[in-house]
XYZ file of C-alpha atoms in Angstrom:
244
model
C 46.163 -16.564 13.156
C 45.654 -13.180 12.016
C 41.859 -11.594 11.424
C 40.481 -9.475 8.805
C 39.577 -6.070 10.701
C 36.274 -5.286 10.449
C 35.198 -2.266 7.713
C 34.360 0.845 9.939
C 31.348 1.321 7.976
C 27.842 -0.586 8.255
C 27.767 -3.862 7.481
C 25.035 -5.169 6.364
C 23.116 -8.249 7.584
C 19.980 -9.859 5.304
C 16.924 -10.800 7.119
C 16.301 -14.259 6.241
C 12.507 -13.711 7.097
C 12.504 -11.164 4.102
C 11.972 -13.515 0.712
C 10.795 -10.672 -1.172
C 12.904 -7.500 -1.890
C 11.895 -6.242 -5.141
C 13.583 -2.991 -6.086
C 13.138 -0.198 -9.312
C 14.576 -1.288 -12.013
C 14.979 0.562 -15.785
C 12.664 -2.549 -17.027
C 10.496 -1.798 -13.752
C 10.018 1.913 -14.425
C 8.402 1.405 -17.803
C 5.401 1.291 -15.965
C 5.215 2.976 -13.113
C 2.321 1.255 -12.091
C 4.187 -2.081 -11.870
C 5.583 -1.132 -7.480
C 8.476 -3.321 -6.051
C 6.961 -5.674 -4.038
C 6.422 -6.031 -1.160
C 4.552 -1.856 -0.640
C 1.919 -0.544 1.749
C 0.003 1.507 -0.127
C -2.890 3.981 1.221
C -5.453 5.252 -1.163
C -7.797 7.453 0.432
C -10.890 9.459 -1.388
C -14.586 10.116 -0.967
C -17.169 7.242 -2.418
C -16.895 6.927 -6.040
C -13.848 8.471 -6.400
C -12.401 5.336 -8.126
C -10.008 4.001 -5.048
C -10.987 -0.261 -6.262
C -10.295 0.836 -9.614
C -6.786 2.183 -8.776
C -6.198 -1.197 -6.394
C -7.119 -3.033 -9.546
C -4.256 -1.457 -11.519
C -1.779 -2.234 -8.866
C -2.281 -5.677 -8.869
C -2.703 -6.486 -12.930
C 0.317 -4.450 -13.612
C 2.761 -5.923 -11.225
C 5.219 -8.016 -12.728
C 6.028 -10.804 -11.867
C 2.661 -11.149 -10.743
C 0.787 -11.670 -7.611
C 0.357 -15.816 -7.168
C -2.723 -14.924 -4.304
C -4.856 -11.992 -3.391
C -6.449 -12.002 -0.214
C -9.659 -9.409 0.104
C -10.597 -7.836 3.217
C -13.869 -5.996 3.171
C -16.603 -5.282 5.147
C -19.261 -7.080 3.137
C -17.063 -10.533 3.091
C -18.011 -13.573 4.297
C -18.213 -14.181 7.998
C -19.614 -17.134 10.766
C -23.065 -18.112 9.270
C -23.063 -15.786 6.173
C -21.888 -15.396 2.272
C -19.712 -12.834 0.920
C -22.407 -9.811 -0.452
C -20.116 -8.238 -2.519
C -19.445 -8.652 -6.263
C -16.667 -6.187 -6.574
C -13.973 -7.691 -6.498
C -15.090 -10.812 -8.427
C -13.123 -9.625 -11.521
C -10.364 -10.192 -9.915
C -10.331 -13.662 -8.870
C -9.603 -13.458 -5.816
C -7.799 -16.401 -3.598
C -9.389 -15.679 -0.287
C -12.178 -12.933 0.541
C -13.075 -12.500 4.695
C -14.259 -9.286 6.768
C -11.501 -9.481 8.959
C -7.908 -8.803 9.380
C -6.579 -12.382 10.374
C -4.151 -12.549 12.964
C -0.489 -13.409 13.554
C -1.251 -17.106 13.674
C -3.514 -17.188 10.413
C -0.394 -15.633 8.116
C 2.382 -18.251 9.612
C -0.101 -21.220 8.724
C -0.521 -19.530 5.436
C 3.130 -18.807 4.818
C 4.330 -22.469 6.888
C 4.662 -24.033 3.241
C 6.718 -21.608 1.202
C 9.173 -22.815 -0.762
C 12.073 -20.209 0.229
C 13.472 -20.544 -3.010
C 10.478 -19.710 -4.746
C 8.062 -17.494 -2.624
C 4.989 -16.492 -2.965
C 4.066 -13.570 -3.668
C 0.759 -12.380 -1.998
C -1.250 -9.044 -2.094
C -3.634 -8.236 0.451
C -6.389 -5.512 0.132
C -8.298 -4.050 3.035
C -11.280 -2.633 1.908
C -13.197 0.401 3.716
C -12.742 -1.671 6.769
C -14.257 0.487 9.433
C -11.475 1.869 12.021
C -12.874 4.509 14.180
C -15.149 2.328 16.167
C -13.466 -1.045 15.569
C -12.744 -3.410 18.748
C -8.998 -3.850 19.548
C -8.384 -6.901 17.853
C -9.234 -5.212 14.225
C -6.785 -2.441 15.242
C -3.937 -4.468 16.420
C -4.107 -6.725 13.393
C -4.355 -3.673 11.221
C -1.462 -2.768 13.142
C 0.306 -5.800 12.700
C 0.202 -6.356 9.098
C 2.030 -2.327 8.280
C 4.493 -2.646 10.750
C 5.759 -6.637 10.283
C 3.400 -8.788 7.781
C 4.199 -6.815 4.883
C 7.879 -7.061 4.891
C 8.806 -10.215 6.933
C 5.999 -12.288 5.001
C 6.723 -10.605 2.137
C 3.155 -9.286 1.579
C 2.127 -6.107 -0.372
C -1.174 -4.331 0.619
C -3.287 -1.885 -0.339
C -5.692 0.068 2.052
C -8.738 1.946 0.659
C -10.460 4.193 2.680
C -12.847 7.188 2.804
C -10.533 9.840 5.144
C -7.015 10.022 6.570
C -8.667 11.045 9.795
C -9.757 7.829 10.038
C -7.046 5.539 9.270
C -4.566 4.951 12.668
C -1.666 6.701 12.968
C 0.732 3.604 12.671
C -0.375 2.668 9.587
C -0.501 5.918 8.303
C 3.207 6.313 9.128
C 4.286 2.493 7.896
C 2.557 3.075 4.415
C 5.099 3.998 1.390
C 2.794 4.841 -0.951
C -0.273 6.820 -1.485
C -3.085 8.025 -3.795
C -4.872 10.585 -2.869
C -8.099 12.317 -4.279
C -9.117 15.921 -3.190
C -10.341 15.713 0.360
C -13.200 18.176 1.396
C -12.067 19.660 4.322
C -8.866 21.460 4.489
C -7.663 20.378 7.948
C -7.626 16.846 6.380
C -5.549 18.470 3.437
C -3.148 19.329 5.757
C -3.071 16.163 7.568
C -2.508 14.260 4.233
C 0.252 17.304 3.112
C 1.998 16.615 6.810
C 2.233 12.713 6.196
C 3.206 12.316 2.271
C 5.834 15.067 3.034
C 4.327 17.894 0.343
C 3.115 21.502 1.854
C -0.136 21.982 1.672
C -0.541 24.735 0.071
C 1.003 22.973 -2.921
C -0.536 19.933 -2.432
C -3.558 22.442 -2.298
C -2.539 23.859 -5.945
C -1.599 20.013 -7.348
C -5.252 19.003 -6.926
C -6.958 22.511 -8.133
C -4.639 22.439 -11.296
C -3.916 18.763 -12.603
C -7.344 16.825 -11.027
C -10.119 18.233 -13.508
C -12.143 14.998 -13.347
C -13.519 13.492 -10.222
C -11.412 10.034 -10.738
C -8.202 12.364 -10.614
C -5.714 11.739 -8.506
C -2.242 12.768 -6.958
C 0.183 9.570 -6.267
C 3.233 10.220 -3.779
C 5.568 7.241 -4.116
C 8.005 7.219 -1.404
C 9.331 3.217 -1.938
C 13.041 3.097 -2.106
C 14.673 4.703 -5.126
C 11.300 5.442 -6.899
C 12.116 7.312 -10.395
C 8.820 9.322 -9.856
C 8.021 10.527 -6.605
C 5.102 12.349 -7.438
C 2.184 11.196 -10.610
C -1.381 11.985 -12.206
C -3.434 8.713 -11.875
C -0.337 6.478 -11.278
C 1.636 7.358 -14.637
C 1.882 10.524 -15.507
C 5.010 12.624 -14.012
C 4.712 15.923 -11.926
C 7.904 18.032 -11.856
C 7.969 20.400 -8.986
C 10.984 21.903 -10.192
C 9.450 22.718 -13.386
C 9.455 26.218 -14.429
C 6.026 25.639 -15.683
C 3.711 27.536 -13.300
């Protein structure tokens, strides 16, 4: 019995784990707000700047939409106290706690799923302190970048207040970010070094396009994207304009 020989090119294998693959599509790019799922996305600015208000947009334009959204912040409910925040209350959301669960807590949550019709689940982690957060925060942080996201098929947003402060890891597993002026430059060049711009024009996107506080410069980097870099999540920047 004779075999096939084998291609001498990659073949690929599917992860069966991974029920969720969305991808850009023309229907998809008519708004580029609307991310294939599932994305790690980083938004990182000073307070005020607007970062909810962005997380917001990613999850009511994503189509099809999120089934559950599961808040992380620091003012959510814990052992022997209520929830004290009203932010995200607009947003209905499934599940609010002030920690990052662990391994166990997202296979009980994803035990049920119909593989045939998963569920599709975005998780925000807001301001959650990192710098001086015990080891468990860190390695679930950890854990839901580098294997949650994709192999639970899981989007998630992280807001925070500086790149300094957000670990390395994540800052490396994320595939998206939005990014308001920071105020010192060495954290300029941090966040030029990791989205892959130079600084200096990184430096010159931020002093030209963001006029208003609430401005900000998006760097998609998910797979195929039609527009790597955007004003406030829509609007196109060319760098190979000839516009100055």
């Amino acid at each position: 019995m004779s075999r096939r020989p084998l291609p001498n090119e990659i073949v690929p294998f599917k992860c069966t784990d991974k029920l969720i693959d969305e991808s850009w599509t023309p229907d998809r790019a008519a708004d580029l707000a609307n991310l294939p799922s599932p994305f790690r996305a980083i938004l990182v600015g000073g307070c005020g700047s607007g970062k909810s208000t962005v997380a917001k947009q990613l999850l009511i334009h994503q189509r099809p939409r999120f089934s559950e959204l599961i808040l992380v912040h620091a003012d959510g409910p814990g052992e022997g106290r209520e929830s004290g925040t009203t932010e995200w209350d607009d947003a209905d959301p499934t599940l609010i706690m002030n920690e990052i669960p662990d391994l166990e807590w997202f296979d009980e949550l994803c035990a049920n799923d119909d593989p045939c019709n998963p569920v599709k689940r975005l998780l925000v982690i807001d301001d959650l302190e990192q710098t001086s957060a015990n080891k468990a925060r860190l390695r679930n942080l950890a854990l839901v970048f580098r294997y949650i996201s994709t192999h639970k098929s899981m989007s998630i947003v992280l807001c925070h207040q500086s790149m300094f402060d957000i670990m390395p890891l994540v800052r490396k597993m994320a595939n998206v970010y939005v990014i308001w002026p920071p105020r010192a430059k060495n954290e300029l060049t941090l966040i030029a070094n990791r989205v892959g711009l130079d600084k200096d024009v990184l430096r010159a996107l931020f002093k030209q396009l963001c006029h208003d506080p609430r401005d900000s410069i998006m760097v998609d980097l998910t797979r195929n994207s039609p527009q790597k870099l955007r004003l406030n999540l829509w609007t196109p920047i060319d760098l190979d304009s000839d516009d100055d």
